[in-house]
mmCIF file of C-alpha atoms and ligand atoms in Angstrom:
data_model
loop_
_atom_site.group_PDB
_atom_site.id
_atom_site.type_symbol
_atom_site.label_atom_id
_atom_site.label_comp_id
_atom_site.label_asym_id
_atom_site.label_seq_id
_atom_site.Cartn_x
_atom_site.Cartn_y
_atom_site.Cartn_z
ATOM 1 C CA MET A 1 -116.356 1.868 -259.985
ATOM 2 C CA THR A 2 -119.508 3.122 -258.251
ATOM 3 C CA THR A 3 -119.939 4.981 -255.022
ATOM 4 C CA GLN A 4 -121.211 1.877 -253.264
ATOM 5 C CA GLU A 5 -117.485 0.200 -253.684
ATOM 6 C CA HIS A 6 -116.341 2.873 -251.371
ATOM 7 C CA GLU A 7 -116.505 2.572 -247.673
ATOM 8 C CA THR A 8 -119.344 4.737 -246.033
ATOM 9 C CA GLY A 9 -121.099 5.327 -242.844
ATOM 10 C CA ARG A 10 -118.267 5.733 -240.334
ATOM 11 C CA ARG A 11 -117.095 9.266 -239.473
ATOM 12 C CA ALA A 12 -113.374 9.666 -239.364
ATOM 13 C CA VAL A 13 -111.871 10.186 -235.686
ATOM 14 C CA LYS A 14 -108.199 10.753 -236.395
ATOM 15 C CA ALA A 15 -106.554 13.688 -237.780
ATOM 16 C CA VAL A 16 -103.088 14.339 -239.117
ATOM 17 C CA ILE A 17 -101.353 17.655 -238.604
ATOM 18 C CA PRO A 18 -98.532 17.874 -241.179
ATOM 19 C CA ALA A 19 -96.166 20.357 -239.670
ATOM 20 C CA ALA A 20 -92.549 19.386 -240.759
ATOM 21 C CA GLY A 21 -92.057 21.947 -243.568
ATOM 22 C CA LEU A 22 -89.202 24.478 -243.519
ATOM 23 C CA ALA A 23 -91.622 27.664 -243.462
ATOM 24 C CA THR A 24 -89.324 29.453 -245.848
ATOM 25 C CA ARG A 25 -91.728 32.329 -246.433
ATOM 26 C CA PHE A 26 -91.430 33.311 -242.721
ATOM 27 C CA LEU A 27 -87.839 33.362 -242.272
ATOM 28 C CA PRO A 28 -85.718 34.379 -240.239
ATOM 29 C CA ALA A 29 -88.428 34.103 -237.507
ATOM 30 C CA THR A 30 -88.719 30.288 -238.367
ATOM 31 C CA LYS A 31 -85.050 29.354 -238.047
ATOM 32 C CA ALA A 32 -85.478 28.185 -234.607
ATOM 33 C CA VAL A 33 -89.174 28.635 -233.891
ATOM 34 C CA PRO A 34 -91.711 26.518 -235.894
ATOM 35 C CA LYS A 35 -94.069 28.735 -237.676
ATOM 36 C CA GLU A 36 -96.949 26.482 -235.894
ATOM 37 C CA LEU A 37 -95.802 27.845 -232.536
ATOM 38 C CA LEU A 38 -95.986 31.555 -233.369
ATOM 39 C CA PRO A 39 -98.567 33.121 -230.901
ATOM 40 C CA VAL A 40 -101.865 34.406 -232.073
ATOM 41 C CA VAL A 41 -102.330 36.842 -229.159
ATOM 42 C CA ASP A 42 -101.855 34.277 -226.148
ATOM 43 C CA ARG A 43 -102.143 30.845 -228.025
ATOM 44 C CA PRO A 44 -99.802 29.191 -230.608
ATOM 45 C CA VAL A 45 -101.408 28.789 -234.004
ATOM 46 C CA LEU A 46 -101.194 24.939 -233.496
ATOM 47 C CA GLN A 47 -103.539 25.242 -230.463
ATOM 48 C CA TYR A 48 -106.321 26.664 -232.749
ATOM 49 C CA ILE A 49 -105.871 24.021 -235.076
ATOM 50 C CA VAL A 50 -106.084 21.267 -232.403
ATOM 51 C CA GLU A 51 -108.924 22.894 -230.723
ATOM 52 C CA GLU A 52 -110.593 23.103 -234.382
ATOM 53 C CA ALA A 53 -110.336 19.137 -234.400
ATOM 54 C CA ALA A 54 -111.306 18.544 -230.946
ATOM 55 C CA ALA A 55 -114.510 20.630 -231.285
ATOM 56 C CA ALA A 56 -115.277 18.308 -234.215
ATOM 57 C CA GLY A 57 -115.094 15.407 -232.191
ATOM 58 C CA ILE A 58 -111.559 14.181 -233.110
ATOM 59 C CA THR A 59 -110.006 12.957 -230.188
ATOM 60 C CA ASP A 60 -106.605 11.382 -231.940
ATOM 61 C CA VAL A 61 -104.403 13.908 -233.366
ATOM 62 C CA LEU A 62 -100.951 13.018 -235.033
ATOM 63 C CA LEU A 63 -98.387 15.657 -235.407
ATOM 64 C CA VAL A 64 -96.146 15.149 -238.459
ATOM 65 C CA THR A 65 -92.802 16.897 -237.268
ATOM 66 C CA GLY A 66 -89.425 17.364 -238.361
ATOM 67 C CA ARG A 67 -85.854 18.432 -237.246
ATOM 68 C CA GLY A 68 -86.137 21.350 -234.829
ATOM 69 C CA LYS A 69 -89.799 20.915 -234.177
ATOM 70 C CA THR A 70 -90.137 18.744 -231.028
ATOM 71 C CA SER A 71 -91.053 21.848 -228.906
ATOM 72 C CA MET A 72 -94.529 21.640 -230.659
ATOM 73 C CA VAL A 73 -95.410 18.412 -228.859
ATOM 74 C CA ASP A 74 -94.291 19.935 -225.609
ATOM 75 C CA HIS A 75 -97.142 22.595 -225.978
ATOM 76 C CA PHE A 76 -99.600 19.697 -225.307
ATOM 77 C CA ASP A 77 -97.847 18.243 -222.285
ATOM 78 C CA ARG A 78 -98.774 18.834 -218.666
ATOM 79 C CA ARG A 79 -96.532 21.335 -216.638
ATOM 80 C CA PRO A 80 -96.718 20.379 -213.032
ATOM 81 C CA ASP A 81 -94.232 23.101 -212.109
ATOM 82 C CA VAL A 82 -96.318 25.922 -213.847
ATOM 83 C CA GLU A 83 -99.447 24.431 -212.635
ATOM 84 C CA ALA A 84 -98.262 24.430 -209.131
ATOM 85 C CA ARG A 85 -97.097 28.025 -209.251
ATOM 86 C CA LEU A 86 -100.405 29.214 -210.673
ATOM 87 C CA GLU A 87 -102.201 27.339 -207.970
ATOM 88 C CA GLU A 88 -100.097 28.977 -205.253
ATOM 89 C CA LYS A 89 -101.068 32.330 -206.730
ATOM 90 C CA GLY A 90 -104.613 31.623 -206.920
ATOM 91 C CA ASP A 91 -104.512 32.374 -210.659
ATOM 92 C CA LYS A 92 -107.450 29.929 -211.661
ATOM 93 C CA GLU A 93 -107.938 31.426 -215.075
ATOM 94 C CA ARG A 94 -104.493 30.924 -216.492
ATOM 95 C CA LEU A 95 -104.331 27.442 -214.428
ATOM 96 C CA ALA A 96 -107.387 26.214 -216.385
ATOM 97 C CA ALA A 97 -105.805 27.582 -219.713
ATOM 98 C CA VAL A 98 -102.640 25.772 -219.029
ATOM 99 C CA ARG A 99 -104.256 22.550 -218.181
ATOM 100 C CA ARG A 100 -106.846 22.774 -221.151
ATOM 101 C CA THR A 101 -103.896 22.396 -223.638
ATOM 102 C CA SER A 102 -103.141 18.816 -222.409
ATOM 103 C CA GLU A 103 -106.751 17.911 -222.221
ATOM 104 C CA LEU A 104 -107.810 18.865 -225.742
ATOM 105 C CA ALA A 105 -107.035 15.506 -227.450
ATOM 106 C CA ASP A 106 -104.434 12.615 -227.565
ATOM 107 C CA ILE A 107 -101.351 14.001 -229.330
ATOM 108 C CA TYR A 108 -99.366 11.773 -231.009
ATOM 109 C CA THR A 109 -96.075 12.477 -233.015
ATOM 110 C CA CYS A 110 -94.215 10.689 -235.929
ATOM 111 C CA ARG A 111 -91.301 12.245 -238.025
ATOM 112 C CA GLN A 112 -90.910 13.160 -241.618
ATOM 113 C CA GLY A 113 -87.145 12.672 -242.103
ATOM 114 C CA GLU A 114 -86.917 15.166 -244.755
ATOM 115 C CA PRO A 115 -89.604 17.545 -246.078
ATOM 116 C CA LEU A 116 -90.269 15.995 -249.310
ATOM 117 C CA GLY A 117 -93.668 17.564 -249.626
ATOM 118 C CA LEU A 118 -97.025 17.521 -248.245
ATOM 119 C CA GLY A 119 -97.958 14.207 -249.929
ATOM 120 C CA HIS A 120 -95.039 12.675 -248.327
ATOM 121 C CA ALA A 121 -95.843 14.113 -245.022
ATOM 122 C CA VAL A 122 -99.205 12.703 -245.006
ATOM 123 C CA GLY A 123 -97.876 9.259 -246.211
ATOM 124 C CA VAL A 124 -95.530 9.039 -242.831
ATOM 125 C CA ALA A 125 -99.025 8.969 -241.024
ATOM 126 C CA ALA A 126 -100.040 5.621 -242.750
ATOM 127 C CA SER A 127 -99.071 3.317 -239.927
ATOM 128 C CA HIS A 128 -100.918 5.325 -237.246
ATOM 129 C CA VAL A 129 -104.170 6.047 -239.396
ATOM 130 C CA GLY A 130 -104.691 2.365 -240.322
ATOM 131 C CA ASP A 131 -107.599 1.768 -242.519
ATOM 132 C CA ASN A 132 -110.106 4.214 -241.729
ATOM 133 C CA ALA A 133 -110.649 7.683 -243.326
ATOM 134 C CA PHE A 134 -109.110 10.601 -241.443
ATOM 135 C CA ALA A 135 -108.683 14.282 -241.663
ATOM 136 C CA VAL A 136 -105.841 16.409 -242.548
ATOM 137 C CA LEU A 137 -105.386 19.925 -241.019
ATOM 138 C CA LEU A 138 -102.604 22.146 -242.248
ATOM 139 C CA GLY A 139 -100.559 23.483 -239.379
ATOM 140 C CA ASP A 140 -100.530 27.299 -240.517
ATOM 141 C CA GLU A 141 -104.264 27.867 -240.934
ATOM 142 C CA PHE A 142 -107.597 27.736 -239.117
ATOM 143 C CA VAL A 143 -111.009 28.958 -239.485
ATOM 144 C CA GLU A 144 -113.364 30.965 -237.257
ATOM 145 C CA GLN A 145 -114.363 28.900 -234.089
ATOM 146 C CA ASP A 146 -117.963 29.998 -234.101
ATOM 147 C CA ARG A 147 -118.322 28.950 -237.765
ATOM 148 C CA PRO A 148 -116.686 25.549 -237.926
ATOM 149 C CA LEU A 149 -115.979 23.776 -241.175
ATOM 150 C CA LEU A 150 -114.688 20.242 -240.284
ATOM 151 C CA PRO A 151 -117.887 18.597 -238.882
ATOM 152 C CA ALA A 152 -119.740 19.186 -242.201
ATOM 153 C CA MET A 153 -116.463 17.644 -243.966
ATOM 154 C CA LEU A 154 -116.540 14.726 -241.754
ATOM 155 C CA ASP A 155 -120.196 14.138 -242.186
ATOM 156 C CA LEU A 156 -120.006 14.399 -246.033
ATOM 157 C CA GLN A 157 -117.100 12.061 -246.138
ATOM 158 C CA ALA A 158 -118.965 9.381 -243.984
ATOM 159 C CA ARG A 159 -121.738 9.727 -246.757
ATOM 160 C CA THR A 160 -119.533 9.615 -249.932
ATOM 161 C CA GLY A 161 -116.602 7.416 -248.751
ATOM 162 C CA GLY A 162 -114.274 9.508 -250.902
ATOM 163 C CA ILE A 163 -112.292 12.563 -250.693
ATOM 164 C CA VAL A 164 -113.780 15.950 -249.150
ATOM 165 C CA LEU A 165 -112.130 19.336 -249.502
ATOM 166 C CA ALA A 166 -112.648 22.835 -248.643
ATOM 167 C CA PHE A 167 -112.792 25.611 -250.778
ATOM 168 C CA ILE A 168 -112.784 29.585 -250.476
ATOM 169 C CA GLU A 169 -113.738 31.798 -253.347
ATOM 170 C CA VAL A 170 -110.962 33.956 -254.433
ATOM 171 C CA ALA A 171 -110.439 36.919 -256.660
ATOM 172 C CA PRO A 172 -109.287 35.980 -260.090
ATOM 173 C CA GLU A 173 -105.834 37.646 -259.621
ATOM 174 C CA GLU A 174 -105.361 35.219 -256.717
ATOM 175 C CA THR A 175 -105.802 31.915 -258.371
ATOM 176 C CA SER A 176 -101.926 31.761 -259.095
ATOM 177 C CA ARG A 177 -101.390 31.181 -255.413
ATOM 178 C CA TYR A 178 -103.640 28.293 -254.816
ATOM 179 C CA GLY A 179 -104.780 24.903 -256.178
ATOM 180 C CA ILE A 180 -107.839 25.588 -258.029
ATOM 181 C CA ALA A 181 -110.883 23.139 -258.770
ATOM 182 C CA SER A 182 -112.973 22.461 -261.804
ATOM 183 C CA VAL A 183 -116.357 21.585 -260.237
ATOM 184 C CA LYS A 184 -120.088 20.616 -261.172
ATOM 185 C CA GLU A 185 -123.156 20.837 -259.196
ATOM 186 C CA SER A 186 -123.488 17.949 -256.669
ATOM 187 C CA GLU A 187 -126.639 16.023 -255.158
ATOM 188 C CA PHE A 188 -125.783 17.381 -251.790
ATOM 189 C CA GLY A 189 -126.990 20.990 -252.151
ATOM 190 C CA GLU A 190 -125.787 24.393 -252.302
ATOM 191 C CA ASP A 191 -122.355 25.149 -251.161
ATOM 192 C CA ILE A 192 -121.265 21.543 -251.643
ATOM 193 C CA VAL A 193 -119.785 20.738 -255.231
ATOM 194 C CA GLU A 194 -118.351 17.751 -257.007
ATOM 195 C CA VAL A 195 -114.878 18.040 -258.153
ATOM 196 C CA THR A 196 -113.845 17.191 -261.613
ATOM 197 C CA GLY A 197 -110.234 18.180 -261.607
ATOM 198 C CA LEU A 198 -107.653 20.040 -259.764
ATOM 199 C CA VAL A 199 -105.104 22.599 -261.045
ATOM 200 C CA GLU A 200 -102.191 23.877 -259.121
ATOM 201 C CA LYS A 201 -101.460 27.606 -259.121
ATOM 202 C CA PRO A 202 -103.231 28.454 -262.521
ATOM 203 C CA SER A 203 -103.114 32.022 -264.096
ATOM 204 C CA PRO A 204 -106.512 33.870 -264.172
ATOM 205 C CA ALA A 205 -106.948 32.992 -267.563
ATOM 206 C CA GLU A 206 -106.319 29.198 -267.158
ATOM 207 C CA ALA A 207 -108.286 28.767 -263.970
ATOM 208 C CA PRO A 208 -111.392 26.591 -264.168
ATOM 209 C CA SER A 209 -113.050 28.339 -261.291
ATOM 210 C CA ASN A 210 -112.540 30.773 -258.505
ATOM 211 C CA LEU A 211 -112.650 27.880 -255.909
ATOM 212 C CA ALA A 212 -109.431 27.657 -254.002
ATOM 213 C CA VAL A 213 -108.296 24.557 -252.015
ATOM 214 C CA VAL A 214 -107.610 25.250 -248.352
ATOM 215 C CA GLY A 215 -105.885 23.250 -245.713
ATOM 216 C CA ARG A 216 -108.526 21.036 -244.707
ATOM 217 C CA TYR A 217 -109.008 17.398 -246.285
ATOM 218 C CA VAL A 218 -110.859 14.238 -245.150
ATOM 219 C CA LEU A 219 -109.467 11.388 -247.186
ATOM 220 C CA PRO A 220 -110.097 7.726 -247.449
ATOM 221 C CA ALA A 221 -107.169 5.326 -246.134
ATOM 222 C CA LYS A 222 -106.553 4.442 -249.943
ATOM 223 C CA ILE A 223 -104.831 7.801 -250.215
ATOM 224 C CA PHE A 224 -101.662 6.030 -248.806
ATOM 225 C CA GLU A 225 -101.487 3.723 -251.800
ATOM 226 C CA ALA A 226 -101.952 6.629 -254.164
ATOM 227 C CA ILE A 227 -99.061 8.604 -252.173
ATOM 228 C CA ASN A 228 -96.725 5.663 -252.574
ATOM 229 C CA ASN A 229 -97.403 5.725 -256.277
ATOM 230 C CA THR A 230 -96.901 9.300 -256.560
ATOM 231 C CA LYS A 231 -93.746 10.630 -258.178
ATOM 232 C CA PRO A 232 -92.199 13.979 -257.256
ATOM 233 C CA GLY A 233 -94.148 16.767 -259.075
ATOM 234 C CA SER A 234 -93.608 20.536 -258.812
ATOM 235 C CA GLY A 235 -90.635 21.613 -256.813
ATOM 236 C CA GLY A 236 -89.478 18.069 -256.640
ATOM 237 C CA GLU A 237 -91.872 17.448 -253.900
ATOM 238 C CA ILE A 238 -94.365 14.422 -253.451
ATOM 239 C CA GLN A 239 -97.735 16.445 -253.784
ATOM 240 C CA LEU A 240 -100.851 15.533 -252.050
ATOM 241 C CA THR A 241 -102.711 17.082 -255.032
ATOM 242 C CA ASP A 242 -101.199 14.521 -257.403
ATOM 243 C CA ALA A 243 -102.101 11.807 -255.098
ATOM 244 C CA MET A 244 -105.643 12.926 -254.857
ATOM 245 C CA ALA A 245 -105.925 13.494 -258.579
ATOM 246 C CA GLN A 246 -104.919 9.844 -259.211
ATOM 247 C CA LEU A 247 -107.698 8.694 -257.022
ATOM 248 C CA LEU A 248 -110.124 10.997 -258.731
ATOM 249 C CA THR A 249 -109.067 9.443 -262.125
ATOM 250 C CA GLU A 250 -109.688 5.862 -260.593
ATOM 251 C CA GLY A 251 -113.261 6.806 -259.608
ATOM 252 C CA THR A 252 -113.145 7.853 -256.073
ATOM 253 C CA PRO A 253 -115.802 10.709 -255.453
ATOM 254 C CA VAL A 254 -114.263 14.061 -254.869
ATOM 255 C CA HIS A 255 -116.690 16.800 -253.130
ATOM 256 C CA GLY A 256 -115.636 20.214 -252.062
ATOM 257 C CA ILE A 257 -117.402 22.372 -249.369
ATOM 258 C CA VAL A 258 -117.359 25.920 -250.015
ATOM 259 C CA TYR A 259 -116.488 27.881 -246.797
ATOM 260 C CA ARG A 260 -118.345 31.227 -246.084
ATOM 261 C CA GLY A 261 -116.560 32.115 -242.923
ATOM 262 C CA HIS A 262 -112.991 33.711 -242.495
ATOM 263 C CA ARG A 263 -109.895 31.615 -242.974
ATOM 264 C CA TYR A 264 -106.749 32.803 -241.330
ATOM 265 C CA ASP A 265 -103.698 32.061 -243.016
ATOM 266 C CA THR A 266 -100.675 32.394 -240.673
ATOM 267 C CA GLY A 267 -98.000 30.941 -243.196
ATOM 268 C CA MET A 268 -96.611 34.352 -244.262
ATOM 269 C CA PRO A 269 -96.038 37.495 -242.215
ATOM 270 C CA LEU A 270 -98.954 39.622 -243.575
ATOM 271 C CA GLY A 271 -101.512 36.918 -243.143
ATOM 272 C CA TYR A 272 -99.956 36.234 -239.589
ATOM 273 C CA LEU A 273 -100.292 40.176 -238.700
ATOM 274 C CA GLN A 274 -103.813 40.247 -240.194
ATOM 275 C CA THR A 275 -104.884 37.198 -238.143
ATOM 276 C CA VAL A 276 -103.250 38.456 -234.758
ATOM 277 C CA VAL A 277 -105.298 41.669 -235.329
ATOM 278 C CA GLU A 278 -108.515 40.149 -235.930
ATOM 279 C CA ILE A 279 -108.437 37.727 -233.171
ATOM 280 C CA ALA A 280 -107.262 40.440 -230.889
ATOM 281 C CA ALA A 281 -110.047 42.520 -231.806
ATOM 282 C CA LYS A 282 -112.603 39.924 -231.120
ATOM 283 C CA ARG A 283 -111.410 39.066 -227.655
ATOM 284 C CA PRO A 284 -113.804 39.538 -224.837
ATOM 285 C CA ASP A 285 -111.498 40.489 -222.315
ATOM 286 C CA PHE A 286 -109.499 43.339 -223.980
ATOM 287 C CA GLY A 287 -110.822 43.551 -227.578
ATOM 288 C CA ALA A 288 -112.781 46.876 -227.084
ATOM 289 C CA GLU A 289 -109.582 48.573 -225.801
ATOM 290 C CA PHE A 290 -107.437 47.001 -228.436
ATOM 291 C CA ARG A 291 -109.958 48.229 -231.401
ATOM 292 C CA GLN A 292 -110.081 51.616 -229.918
ATOM 293 C CA TRP A 293 -106.317 51.887 -229.802
ATOM 294 C CA LEU A 294 -106.198 50.473 -233.218
ATOM 295 C CA GLY A 295 -108.748 53.059 -234.541
ATOM 296 C CA GLU A 296 -106.593 55.845 -233.072
ATOM 297 C CA PHE A 297 -103.650 54.456 -234.507
ATOM 298 C CA VAL A 298 -104.900 54.387 -237.906
ATOM 299 C CA ALA A 299 -106.590 57.607 -237.773
ATOM 300 C CA GLY A 300 -103.484 59.174 -236.548
ATOM 301 C CA GLY A 301 -101.975 58.436 -239.903
ATOM 302 C CA ALA A 302 -99.923 55.250 -239.262
ATOM 303 C CA LYS A 303 -97.660 55.632 -242.546
ATOM 304 C CA GLY A 304 -95.922 52.944 -244.621
HETATM 305 P P1 LIG B 401 -96.450 24.882 -246.586
HETATM 306 O O1 LIG B 401 -95.879 25.027 -248.130
HETATM 307 O O2 LIG B 401 -97.310 26.054 -246.471
HETATM 308 O O3 LIG B 401 -95.380 24.945 -245.643
HETATM 309 O O4 LIG B 401 -96.901 23.470 -246.479
HETATM 310 P P2 LIG B 401 -93.693 24.833 -245.676
HETATM 311 O O5 LIG B 401 -93.279 24.266 -246.638
HETATM 312 O O6 LIG B 401 -93.423 24.820 -244.317
HETATM 313 O O7 LIG B 401 -93.592 26.591 -245.835
HETATM 314 P P3 LIG B 401 -92.993 27.599 -247.080
HETATM 315 O O8 LIG B 401 -93.710 27.237 -248.328
HETATM 316 O O9 LIG B 401 -91.659 27.108 -247.170
HETATM 317 O O10 LIG B 401 -93.025 28.953 -246.504
HETATM 318 C C1 LIG B 401 -98.294 23.193 -245.844
HETATM 319 C C2 LIG B 401 -98.229 22.434 -244.796
HETATM 320 O O11 LIG B 401 -97.431 21.011 -244.914
HETATM 321 C C3 LIG B 401 -96.432 20.941 -244.101
HETATM 322 C C4 LIG B 401 -96.070 22.187 -243.676
HETATM 323 O O12 LIG B 401 -95.295 22.169 -242.337
HETATM 324 C C5 LIG B 401 -97.341 23.130 -243.565
HETATM 325 O O13 LIG B 401 -97.858 22.951 -242.439
HETATM 326 N N1 LIG B 401 -95.548 20.168 -244.727
HETATM 327 C C6 LIG B 401 -94.826 20.723 -245.963
HETATM 328 C C7 LIG B 401 -94.845 19.129 -244.139
HETATM 329 O O14 LIG B 401 -95.155 18.717 -243.132
HETATM 330 N N2 LIG B 401 -93.717 18.482 -245.007
HETATM 331 C C8 LIG B 401 -93.354 19.015 -246.121
HETATM 332 O O15 LIG B 401 -92.470 18.361 -246.581
HETATM 333 C C9 LIG B 401 -93.984 20.022 -246.716
#
């Protein structure tokens, strides 16, 4: 199969956010509260992700939810009662912030009846997505707002018609926590590589590179057929990686963009705390005060 046979030219306009997982690494906080709604300063993680999609020109966002997760969708609804109270108080800033959540994108939702894996979660989006390429944004990580990643991924996918992944470079001892790619140079320039294979969580000795897959994908619609053909893999789950590997074997071009900005991973307590501290320290309104306090706290010998 040649690249010419892959549909090119059209930029994806829909995004899918799989958010139906059990979030076991963050229990017990996530027994009743989805990890996607944990606050990073004054916005839930999920809002940063929808903002990332909206800033890349995506106006149609599908949230894949599961049991106990409907509150995620409520966050993007209008709240006329809250808005009226803020209006009465003359709190224009908060009023604008509350309204903004319902204006970011058109939010749709569908259910993954059982958390059978990331591949399965993407699969339930098939009828909403239709025949065009689309983005997948995992619900517990996001990137720096002023160093976006998605626009370049969407542009590249429109050129190749294939799969576009995002990578970060990790230290050798960290490879066993990620999907790692084997790659070769691409015709698209520095920081864009052609992917020749993917290995799930390899030991440092087995890792083909230090390029780790992060939670942003732009996929052609034929991924759905590949997901349907994918048998449960590691952990008994239907893995997106297995479905992508199938397309790669069949000749679909797969490229990856190496992201040089900072990726925030909020799926576990440590990464979540680091994210909150970093974002708080950058806040224009109270970042300076927070940094000063943090400096004093650390200098004062905060003990483990
Ligand atoms: P994770 O493995 O990070 O999420 O999946 P998890 O399974 O919820 O968390 P842990 O590992 O138990 O702590 C990546 C993304 O895919 C979604 C998750 O919600 C998360 O955003 N996902 C995962 C689903 O939507 N459905 C699934 O069956 C599995």
